[in-house]
PDB file of C-alpha atoms and ligand atoms in Angstrom:
ATOM      1  CA  MET Y   1      -5.154 -31.984  -8.534  1.00 84.00           C
ATOM      2  CA  GLN Y   2      -6.022 -29.376 -10.132  1.00 93.00           C
ATOM      3  CA  ARG Y   3      -4.586 -26.060 -11.433  1.00 95.00           C
ATOM      4  CA  ALA Y   4      -4.852 -21.872 -10.423  1.00 96.00           C
ATOM      5  CA  SER Y   5      -2.142 -19.893 -12.015  1.00 96.00           C
ATOM      6  CA  PHE Y   6      -0.206 -17.038  -9.249  1.00 96.00           C
ATOM      7  CA  ARG Y   7       1.326 -14.105 -10.953  1.00 93.00           C
ATOM      8  CA  PHE Y   8       4.046 -12.593  -8.204  1.00 92.00           C
ATOM      9  CA  TYR Y   9       4.499  -8.181  -9.004  1.00 83.00           C
ATOM     10  CA  ALA Y  10       7.218  -6.315  -8.404  1.00 77.00           C
ATOM     11  CA  GLU Y  11       9.798  -7.001  -5.174  1.00 79.00           C
ATOM     12  CA  LEU Y  12       7.734 -10.163  -4.355  1.00 88.00           C
ATOM     13  CA  ASN Y  13       9.688 -12.153  -7.406  1.00 88.00           C
ATOM     14  CA  ASP Y  14      13.228 -11.025  -5.243  1.00 86.00           C
ATOM     15  CA  PHE Y  15      11.288 -14.602  -3.250  1.00 90.00           C
ATOM     16  CA  LEU Y  16      11.338 -16.355  -6.124  1.00 93.00           C
ATOM     17  CA  PRO Y  17      14.296 -18.452  -8.425  1.00 93.00           C
ATOM     18  CA  PRO Y  18      15.656 -16.073 -10.990  1.00 90.00           C
ATOM     19  CA  VAL Y  19      14.035 -18.802 -13.861  1.00 91.00           C
ATOM     20  CA  ARG Y  20      10.417 -18.301 -12.035  1.00 92.00           C
ATOM     21  CA  ARG Y  21      10.059 -14.014 -12.263  1.00 88.00           C
ATOM     22  CA  ALA Y  22       7.537 -11.864 -13.622  1.00 84.00           C
ATOM     23  CA  ARG Y  23       5.672 -14.769 -15.487  1.00 91.00           C
ATOM     24  CA  THR Y  24       2.726 -16.914 -14.983  1.00 93.00           C
ATOM     25  CA  LEU Y  25       3.217 -20.111 -12.836  1.00 96.00           C
ATOM     26  CA  GLU Y  26       1.045 -22.921 -11.789  1.00 94.00           C
ATOM     27  CA  CYS Y  27       0.478 -24.081  -8.455  1.00 93.00           C
ATOM     28  CA  ARG Y  28      -0.941 -28.550  -8.570  1.00 93.00           C
ATOM     29  CA  SER Y  29      -2.383 -28.092  -5.520  1.00 92.00           C
ATOM     30  CA  TYR Y  30      -5.853 -29.839  -3.472  1.00 93.00           C
ATOM     31  CA  LEU Y  31      -7.984 -27.286  -4.209  1.00 94.00           C
ATOM     32  CA  PRO Y  32     -10.112 -25.506  -3.201  1.00 95.00           C
ATOM     33  CA  ALA Y  33      -6.927 -24.013  -0.099  1.00 96.00           C
ATOM     34  CA  PRO Y  34      -6.228 -21.223   1.912  1.00 96.00           C
ATOM     35  CA  VAL Y  35      -5.051 -18.635  -0.458  1.00 97.00           C
ATOM     36  CA  LYS Y  36      -1.956 -17.509   2.432  1.00 95.00           C
ATOM     37  CA  ASP Y  37      -0.755 -21.209   2.403  1.00 95.00           C
ATOM     38  CA  LEU Y  38      -0.472 -21.454  -1.516  1.00 96.00           C
ATOM     39  CA  ILE Y  39       1.698 -17.608  -1.517  1.00 96.00           C
ATOM     40  CA  GLU Y  40       4.214 -18.767   1.016  1.00 95.00           C
ATOM     41  CA  SER Y  41       4.314 -22.407  -0.863  1.00 95.00           C
ATOM     42  CA  PHE Y  42       5.833 -20.373  -3.053  1.00 95.00           C
ATOM     43  CA  GLY Y  43       8.546 -19.059  -0.643  1.00 94.00           C
ATOM     44  CA  VAL Y  44       6.736 -16.031  -0.520  1.00 94.00           C
ATOM     45  CA  PRO Y  45       5.880 -14.154   2.868  1.00 91.00           C
ATOM     46  CA  HIS Y  46       2.277 -13.239   4.218  1.00 89.00           C
ATOM     47  CA  THR Y  47       4.504  -9.972   5.424  1.00 84.00           C
ATOM     48  CA  GLU Y  48       5.391  -8.855   2.425  1.00 84.00           C
ATOM     49  CA  VAL Y  49       2.003  -8.789   0.280  1.00 86.00           C
ATOM     50  CA  ASP Y  50      -0.896  -6.204   0.483  1.00 81.00           C
ATOM     51  CA  LEU Y  51      -2.857  -7.097  -2.412  1.00 82.00           C
ATOM     52  CA  ILE Y  52      -4.416 -10.771  -3.557  1.00 87.00           C
ATOM     53  CA  VAL Y  53      -6.717 -10.431  -7.279  1.00 85.00           C
ATOM     54  CA  ALA Y  54      -8.613 -13.348  -7.599  1.00 88.00           C
ATOM     55  CA  ASN Y  55     -10.092 -13.603 -10.302  1.00 88.00           C
ATOM     56  CA  GLY Y  56     -10.412  -9.831 -11.245  1.00 78.00           C
ATOM     57  CA  GLU Y  57     -11.312  -9.162  -7.440  1.00 79.00           C
ATOM     58  CA  SER Y  58      -9.760  -8.160  -4.387  1.00 81.00           C
ATOM     59  CA  VAL Y  59     -10.144 -10.881  -1.945  1.00 87.00           C
ATOM     60  CA  GLY Y  60      -8.459 -11.274   1.813  1.00 89.00           C
ATOM     61  CA  PHE Y  61      -5.609 -14.010   2.437  1.00 92.00           C
ATOM     62  CA  THR Y  62      -8.437 -16.645   3.658  1.00 93.00           C
ATOM     63  CA  TYR Y  63      -9.786 -17.490   0.171  1.00 95.00           C
ATOM     64  CA  LEU Y  64      -9.820 -20.365  -0.643  1.00 97.00           C
ATOM     65  CA  VAL Y  65      -8.877 -20.813  -4.145  1.00 97.00           C
ATOM     66  CA  ARG Y  66     -10.422 -23.881  -6.846  1.00 96.00           C
ATOM     67  CA  ASP Y  67      -9.474 -25.221 -10.156  1.00 96.00           C
ATOM     68  CA  GLY Y  68      -8.422 -23.119 -12.872  1.00 96.00           C
ATOM     69  CA  ASP Y  69      -8.859 -19.849  -9.825  1.00 96.00           C
ATOM     70  CA  ARG Y  70      -6.302 -16.675 -11.494  1.00 94.00           C
ATOM     71  CA  ILE Y  71      -4.349 -14.957  -9.058  1.00 94.00           C
ATOM     72  CA  SER Y  72      -2.380 -11.707  -8.616  1.00 89.00           C
ATOM     73  CA  VAL Y  73      -0.180 -10.741  -5.411  1.00 90.00           C
ATOM     74  CA  TYR Y  74       0.808  -7.206  -4.833  1.00 83.00           C
ATOM     75  CA  PRO Y  75       4.454  -6.148  -2.751  1.00 80.00           C
ATOM     76  CA  VAL Y  76       3.179  -3.916   0.728  1.00 69.00           C
ATOM     77  CA  PHE Y  77       2.795  -0.212  -0.475  1.00 55.00           C
ATOM     78  CA  GLU Y  78       2.284   1.047   2.705  1.00 47.00           C
ATOM     79  CA  SER Y  79       4.589   4.449   1.157  1.00 44.00           C
ATOM     80  CA  ILE Y  80       2.318   4.721  -1.187  1.00 41.00           C
ATOM     81  CA  ASP Y  81      -1.991   5.555  -1.280  1.00 41.00           C
ATOM     82  CA  ILE Y  82      -3.919   2.723  -2.336  1.00 40.00           C
ATOM     83  CA  THR Y  83      -7.678   2.635  -1.165  1.00 41.00           C
ATOM     84  CA  PRO Y  84      -7.281   0.407   2.593  1.00 41.00           C
ATOM     85  CA  VAL Y  85     -10.229  -1.374   0.732  1.00 39.00           C
ATOM     86  CA  LEU Y  86      -8.075  -3.289  -0.909  1.00 47.00           C
ATOM     87  CA  ARG Y  87      -5.824  -4.046   2.069  1.00 48.00           C
ATOM     88  CA  VAL Y  88      -5.286  -7.726   2.719  1.00 52.00           C
ATOM     89  CA  ARG Y  89      -3.623  -6.950   5.985  1.00 51.00           C
ATOM     90  CA  PRO Y  90      -4.520  -5.123   9.074  1.00 50.00           C
ATOM     91  CA  GLN Y  91      -4.353  -0.552   9.054  1.00 47.00           C
ATOM     92  CA  PRO Y  92      -0.849   0.376   8.696  1.00 46.00           C
ATOM     93  CA  LEU Y  93       0.253   1.380  11.692  1.00 44.00           C
ATOM     94  CA  ARG Y  94       0.375   5.309  12.679  1.00 47.00           C
ATOM     95  CA  GLU Y  95       2.749   6.225  13.986  1.00 67.00           C
ATOM     96  CA  THR Y  96       6.458   3.490  12.434  1.00 81.00           C
ATOM     97  CA  ARG Y  97       7.719   2.498  14.737  1.00 89.00           C
ATOM     98  CA  PHE Y  98      10.385  -1.137  15.003  1.00 94.00           C
ATOM     99  CA  VAL Y  99      11.168  -4.782  16.630  1.00 95.00           C
ATOM    100  CA  LEU Y 100      14.975  -5.711  15.054  1.00 97.00           C
ATOM    101  CA  ASP Y 101      16.163  -8.989  15.252  1.00 94.00           C
ATOM    102  CA  ALA Y 102      19.345 -10.137  16.738  1.00 93.00           C
ATOM    103  CA  HIS Y 103      21.295  -9.758  13.187  1.00 93.00           C
ATOM    104  CA  LEU Y 104      20.220  -6.486  12.711  1.00 96.00           C
ATOM    105  CA  GLY Y 105      22.266  -4.750  15.365  1.00 96.00           C
ATOM    106  CA  ARG Y 106      24.080  -2.139  12.499  1.00 96.00           C
ATOM    107  CA  LEU Y 107      21.210  -0.943  11.583  1.00 97.00           C
ATOM    108  CA  ALA Y 108      19.365  -0.397  15.093  1.00 97.00           C
ATOM    109  CA  GLY Y 109      22.124   1.960  15.701  1.00 96.00           C
ATOM    110  CA  TYR Y 110      21.281   4.030  12.500  1.00 97.00           C
ATOM    111  CA  LEU Y 111      17.590   3.521  13.265  1.00 97.00           C
ATOM    112  CA  ARG Y 112      17.881   5.330  16.279  1.00 97.00           C
ATOM    113  CA  MET Y 113      20.118   7.487  15.624  1.00 96.00           C
ATOM    114  CA  ALA Y 114      17.856   8.928  13.032  1.00 96.00           C
ATOM    115  CA  GLY Y 115      15.161   8.884  15.124  1.00 95.00           C
ATOM    116  CA  PHE Y 116      13.882   5.992  14.317  1.00 95.00           C
ATOM    117  CA  ASP Y 117      12.251   3.791  17.848  1.00 95.00           C
ATOM    118  CA  THR Y 118      13.801   0.803  17.434  1.00 97.00           C
ATOM    119  CA  LEU Y 119      13.430  -2.163  19.327  1.00 96.00           C
ATOM    120  CA  TYR Y 120      16.788  -4.491  19.122  1.00 96.00           C
ATOM    121  CA  ARG Y 121      17.851  -7.253  21.831  1.00 90.00           C
ATOM    122  CA  ASN Y 122      20.807  -9.011  20.666  1.00 89.00           C
ATOM    123  CA  ASP Y 123      19.449 -12.159  22.642  1.00 92.00           C
ATOM    124  CA  ALA Y 124      15.061 -11.914  22.140  1.00 92.00           C
ATOM    125  CA  SER Y 125      13.777 -15.375  20.452  1.00 93.00           C
ATOM    126  CA  ASP Y 126      11.646 -15.250  17.647  1.00 92.00           C
ATOM    127  CA  GLU Y 127       9.002 -16.050  20.135  1.00 92.00           C
ATOM    128  CA  GLU Y 128       9.240 -12.927  22.147  1.00 93.00           C
ATOM    129  CA  LEU Y 129       9.902 -11.015  18.433  1.00 94.00           C
ATOM    130  CA  ALA Y 130       6.365 -11.858  16.982  1.00 91.00           C
ATOM    131  CA  ALA Y 131       4.977 -10.983  20.233  1.00 91.00           C
ATOM    132  CA  ILE Y 132       6.532  -7.893  20.563  1.00 92.00           C
ATOM    133  CA  SER Y 133       5.846  -6.327  17.174  1.00 88.00           C
ATOM    134  CA  LYS Y 134       2.519  -7.813  17.789  1.00 83.00           C
ATOM    135  CA  ASN Y 135       1.230  -6.616  21.012  1.00 85.00           C
ATOM    136  CA  GLU Y 136       3.334  -3.281  19.953  1.00 85.00           C
ATOM    137  CA  ARG Y 137       2.621  -2.702  16.740  1.00 79.00           C
ATOM    138  CA  ARG Y 138       6.145  -2.520  15.704  1.00 87.00           C
ATOM    139  CA  ILE Y 139       6.872  -3.577  12.671  1.00 88.00           C
ATOM    140  CA  LEU Y 140       9.820  -5.829  12.326  1.00 91.00           C
ATOM    141  CA  LEU Y 141      12.617  -5.721  10.317  1.00 94.00           C
ATOM    142  CA  THR Y 142      14.425  -9.269  10.146  1.00 94.00           C
ATOM    143  CA  ARG Y 143      16.200 -10.990   6.217  1.00 92.00           C
ATOM    144  CA  ASP Y 144      14.849 -14.494   8.557  1.00 91.00           C
ATOM    145  CA  ARG Y 145      12.292 -15.443   6.193  1.00 88.00           C
ATOM    146  CA  GLY Y 146      10.524 -17.913   8.243  1.00 88.00           C
ATOM    147  CA  LEU Y 147      10.332 -15.124  11.239  1.00 89.00           C
ATOM    148  CA  LEU Y 148       7.554 -13.548   8.991  1.00 87.00           C
ATOM    149  CA  LYS Y 149       5.884 -16.597   8.221  1.00 84.00           C
ATOM    150  CA  ARG Y 150       4.586 -16.361  11.466  1.00 83.00           C
ATOM    151  CA  SER Y 151       1.121 -15.970  11.696  1.00 77.00           C
ATOM    152  CA  ALA Y 152       1.475 -13.905  14.615  1.00 79.00           C
ATOM    153  CA  VAL Y 153       3.854 -10.875  13.159  1.00 81.00           C
ATOM    154  CA  THR Y 154       0.798  -8.798  10.691  1.00 75.00           C
ATOM    155  CA  HIS Y 155       3.456  -6.493  10.046  1.00 81.00           C
ATOM    156  CA  GLY Y 156       6.718  -7.594   8.873  1.00 84.00           C
ATOM    157  CA  CYS Y 157       9.797  -6.516   6.209  1.00 85.00           C
ATOM    158  CA  TYR Y 158      11.526  -8.139   4.812  1.00 89.00           C
ATOM    159  CA  VAL Y 159      15.414  -6.342   4.651  1.00 92.00           C
ATOM    160  CA  ARG Y 160      16.697  -7.672   1.207  1.00 92.00           C
ATOM    161  CA  GLU Y 161      19.659  -5.728   1.773  1.00 95.00           C
ATOM    162  CA  THR Y 162      22.920  -7.070   4.433  1.00 95.00           C
ATOM    163  CA  ASN Y 163      25.334  -3.264   3.660  1.00 96.00           C
ATOM    164  CA  ALA Y 164      23.698  -1.412   6.816  1.00 96.00           C
ATOM    165  CA  ARG Y 165      23.486   2.030   5.595  1.00 96.00           C
ATOM    166  CA  SER Y 166      21.930   0.028   2.402  1.00 97.00           C
ATOM    167  CA  GLN Y 167      19.988  -0.613   5.186  1.00 97.00           C
ATOM    168  CA  LEU Y 168      19.069   1.382   6.418  1.00 97.00           C
ATOM    169  CA  GLU Y 169      18.410   3.448   3.029  1.00 96.00           C
ATOM    170  CA  GLU Y 170      16.138   1.249   2.227  1.00 93.00           C
ATOM    171  CA  VAL Y 171      14.139   0.328   5.206  1.00 92.00           C
ATOM    172  CA  LEU Y 172      13.852   4.655   4.044  1.00 90.00           C
ATOM    173  CA  ARG Y 173      12.276   4.230   0.760  1.00 85.00           C
ATOM    174  CA  ARG Y 174       9.990   1.844   1.652  1.00 81.00           C
ATOM    175  CA  PHE Y 175       7.922   3.100   4.460  1.00 78.00           C
ATOM    176  CA  ASP Y 176       8.446   6.514   3.321  1.00 74.00           C
ATOM    177  CA  LEU Y 177      10.311   7.651   5.342  1.00 82.00           C
ATOM    178  CA  SER Y 178      13.217  10.306   4.158  1.00 82.00           C
ATOM    179  CA  GLY Y 179      10.724  13.329   5.353  1.00 79.00           C
ATOM    180  CA  ARG Y 180      10.553  12.164   9.429  1.00 83.00           C
ATOM    181  CA  LEU Y 181      14.100  11.562  10.580  1.00 90.00           C
ATOM    182  CA  ALA Y 182      14.963  14.009  13.754  1.00 91.00           C
ATOM    183  CA  PRO Y 183      18.940  12.458  14.231  1.00 93.00           C
ATOM    184  CA  PHE Y 184      20.451  12.403  17.584  1.00 92.00           C
ATOM    185  CA  THR Y 185      16.860  12.305  18.916  1.00 94.00           C
ATOM    186  CA  ARG Y 186      17.442   8.441  21.460  1.00 95.00           C
ATOM    187  CA  CYS Y 187      19.715   7.100  23.128  1.00 95.00           C
ATOM    188  CA  LEU Y 188      22.097   4.398  21.074  1.00 94.00           C
ATOM    189  CA  ARG Y 189      22.252   2.159  23.903  1.00 93.00           C
ATOM    190  CA  CYS Y 190      18.289   2.811  24.702  1.00 95.00           C
ATOM    191  CA  ASN Y 191      16.291   4.373  22.288  1.00 96.00           C
ATOM    192  CA  GLN Y 192      14.827   6.513  25.065  1.00 95.00           C
ATOM    193  CA  ARG Y 193      14.199   9.960  24.165  1.00 95.00           C
ATOM    194  CA  LEU Y 194      17.225  12.661  25.131  1.00 95.00           C
ATOM    195  CA  ALA Y 195      16.067  16.771  26.623  1.00 94.00           C
ATOM    196  CA  ALA Y 196      19.032  19.049  26.916  1.00 95.00           C
ATOM    197  CA  VAL Y 197      19.980  18.780  30.423  1.00 96.00           C
ATOM    198  CA  ALA Y 198      22.454  22.158  31.763  1.00 96.00           C
ATOM    199  CA  LYS Y 199      26.374  21.017  31.822  1.00 96.00           C
ATOM    200  CA  ASP Y 200      27.002  22.415  36.104  1.00 95.00           C
ATOM    201  CA  GLU Y 201      24.203  19.297  36.483  1.00 94.00           C
ATOM    202  CA  VAL Y 202      26.947  16.316  34.660  1.00 94.00           C
ATOM    203  CA  ALA Y 203      29.622  18.386  34.527  1.00 92.00           C
ATOM    204  CA  GLU Y 204      31.024  15.047  37.571  1.00 93.00           C
ATOM    205  CA  ARG Y 205      30.175  13.268  34.981  1.00 93.00           C
ATOM    206  CA  LEU Y 206      32.109  14.636  32.274  1.00 94.00           C
ATOM    207  CA  PRO Y 207      35.265  14.120  30.469  1.00 92.00           C
ATOM    208  CA  PRO Y 208      37.612  16.506  30.650  1.00 92.00           C
ATOM    209  CA  GLN Y 209      37.648  17.101  26.518  1.00 91.00           C
ATOM    210  CA  ALA Y 210      33.605  17.811  26.961  1.00 92.00           C
ATOM    211  CA  SER Y 211      33.581  19.603  29.631  1.00 93.00           C
ATOM    212  CA  ARG Y 212      36.614  21.513  28.026  1.00 94.00           C
ATOM    213  CA  TYR Y 213      34.534  22.647  25.112  1.00 93.00           C
ATOM    214  CA  TYR Y 214      30.974  22.216  24.772  1.00 94.00           C
ATOM    215  CA  GLU Y 215      28.494  24.054  26.071  1.00 95.00           C
ATOM    216  CA  GLU Y 216      25.293  22.388  25.764  1.00 95.00           C
ATOM    217  CA  PHE Y 217      24.612  18.268  26.496  1.00 95.00           C
ATOM    218  CA  TRP Y 218      21.614  15.946  26.316  1.00 95.00           C
ATOM    219  CA  GLN Y 219      20.820  13.595  28.830  1.00 95.00           C
ATOM    220  CA  CYS Y 220      19.109   9.788  28.254  1.00 95.00           C
ATOM    221  CA  ALA Y 221      15.675   9.431  30.098  1.00 91.00           C
ATOM    222  CA  GLY Y 222      15.978   6.007  30.524  1.00 92.00           C
ATOM    223  CA  CYS Y 223      20.004   5.037  31.123  1.00 94.00           C
ATOM    224  CA  GLY Y 224      21.284   8.970  31.912  1.00 94.00           C
ATOM    225  CA  LYS Y 225      24.232   8.639  29.111  1.00 94.00           C
ATOM    226  CA  ILE Y 226      25.360  12.001  28.359  1.00 95.00           C
ATOM    227  CA  TYR Y 227      25.347  13.021  24.402  1.00 95.00           C
ATOM    228  CA  TRP Y 228      27.403  15.934  23.534  1.00 94.00           C
ATOM    229  CA  GLN Y 229      28.193  17.309  20.027  1.00 93.00           C
ATOM    230  CA  GLY Y 230      31.974  15.913  19.049  1.00 91.00           C
ATOM    231  CA  SER Y 231      33.519  14.716  16.707  1.00 88.00           C
ATOM    232  CA  HIS Y 232      31.031  11.557  16.387  1.00 88.00           C
ATOM    233  CA  TYR Y 233      28.591  13.526  16.351  1.00 91.00           C
ATOM    234  CA  ARG Y 234      29.744  15.705  13.806  1.00 90.00           C
ATOM    235  CA  ARG Y 235      30.526  12.723  11.064  1.00 92.00           C
ATOM    236  CA  MET Y 236      27.151  11.168  12.222  1.00 93.00           C
ATOM    237  CA  SER Y 237      24.999  13.674  11.129  1.00 93.00           C
ATOM    238  CA  ARG Y 238      26.685  14.235   7.788  1.00 94.00           C
ATOM    239  CA  PHE Y 239      25.585  10.788   7.128  1.00 95.00           C
ATOM    240  CA  LEU Y 240      23.307  10.908   7.626  1.00 96.00           C
ATOM    241  CA  GLU Y 241      22.476  13.960   5.861  1.00 95.00           C
ATOM    242  CA  ARG Y 242      24.158  11.844   2.503  1.00 95.00           C
ATOM    243  CA  ILE Y 243      20.925   9.110   3.298  1.00 95.00           C
ATOM    244  CA  GLN Y 244      18.842  11.803   3.899  1.00 93.00           C
ATOM    245  CA  GLN Y 245      20.019  13.263   0.365  1.00 92.00           C
ATOM    246  CA  ALA Y 246      19.689   9.714  -1.020  1.00 93.00           C
ATOM    247  CA  VAL Y 247      16.238   8.052  -0.187  1.00 90.00           C
ATOM    248  CA  SER Y 248      14.035  11.879  -0.804  1.00 85.00           C
ATOM    249  CA  PRO Y 249      12.036  11.428  -3.474  1.00 74.00           C
ATOM    250  CA  SER Y 250      13.377  13.591  -6.643  1.00 68.00           C
TER     251      SER Y 250
HETATM  252 ZN1   ZN Q   1      19.823   5.221  27.103  1.00 93.84          ZN
END
C-alpha cells in the first residue's frame, strides 16, 4: 500500500464525516490509481468536482495518483468565472436546463414557475435520468449520490437542502441564476412555453370566475392548459420576488 494526501475544499466537505472535514486526509491505496476513483472513495461524487490540483498543477480526472502525491480538490464553480483550462469537466452548459430525479417534484414545479426548462417525471429510472442529462445537456439535480457517481453523468448537482423553497434558492445561487428568472413563461404541468391567447379563443374552456374577472390569458403550446393571473398567480409572484431578492448578490 502507498499513500497520498487529499484535501477537499469548500462545500465538498459536506460529503465527508464531520471529523474529516477541512483537513488533510491520508489515502492508503494501491497506487498508481485514477484520481477520480480515489476522490469517490472518500464519498465525494465526481460531478461535484471542478478542479483538481496535484502537487501544485491542475490535472484531469484520469490523472494517476502516485505514492506521495498531494491532491487538492475544489468544488464546481459553475457560477464563478475561473480559467477554462483549469476545469476538469466539459464546457459548461450554455443555457441552464435541468432534469430532476423523482424526489424533487416540488422543486421541479418551482423551477418551471421561475421559467427554467425543467424535465421531471416521477417514474424515470436512474439510467434514463443519466441518459437525458447527457443527451440533452441538462444539469441533473438529485439528492442521490449514487446517481451522481455514474460516469455518464457529467453535469450533475447534489442538492443539499431538503425543503423545496430552500432547494430553489440553493439552485439559483449555485448556478448564478438570480438575473435569469422569467416567471410564468412555462407550463407547470408539462414544461412547454406559454403564449398569449385571445379570450374568445378559449372562452368555452374557462371556469365562470376566470371568464368574469379576467381578460388576459395564456395557453401552453404543449398540453393546451390555460393560465390567467388569479390568486394563485399573485401568491406565486410574491413568492418568486422574495426568492429573487434572497439570492441576488448584494
Ligand atoms: Zn402544458
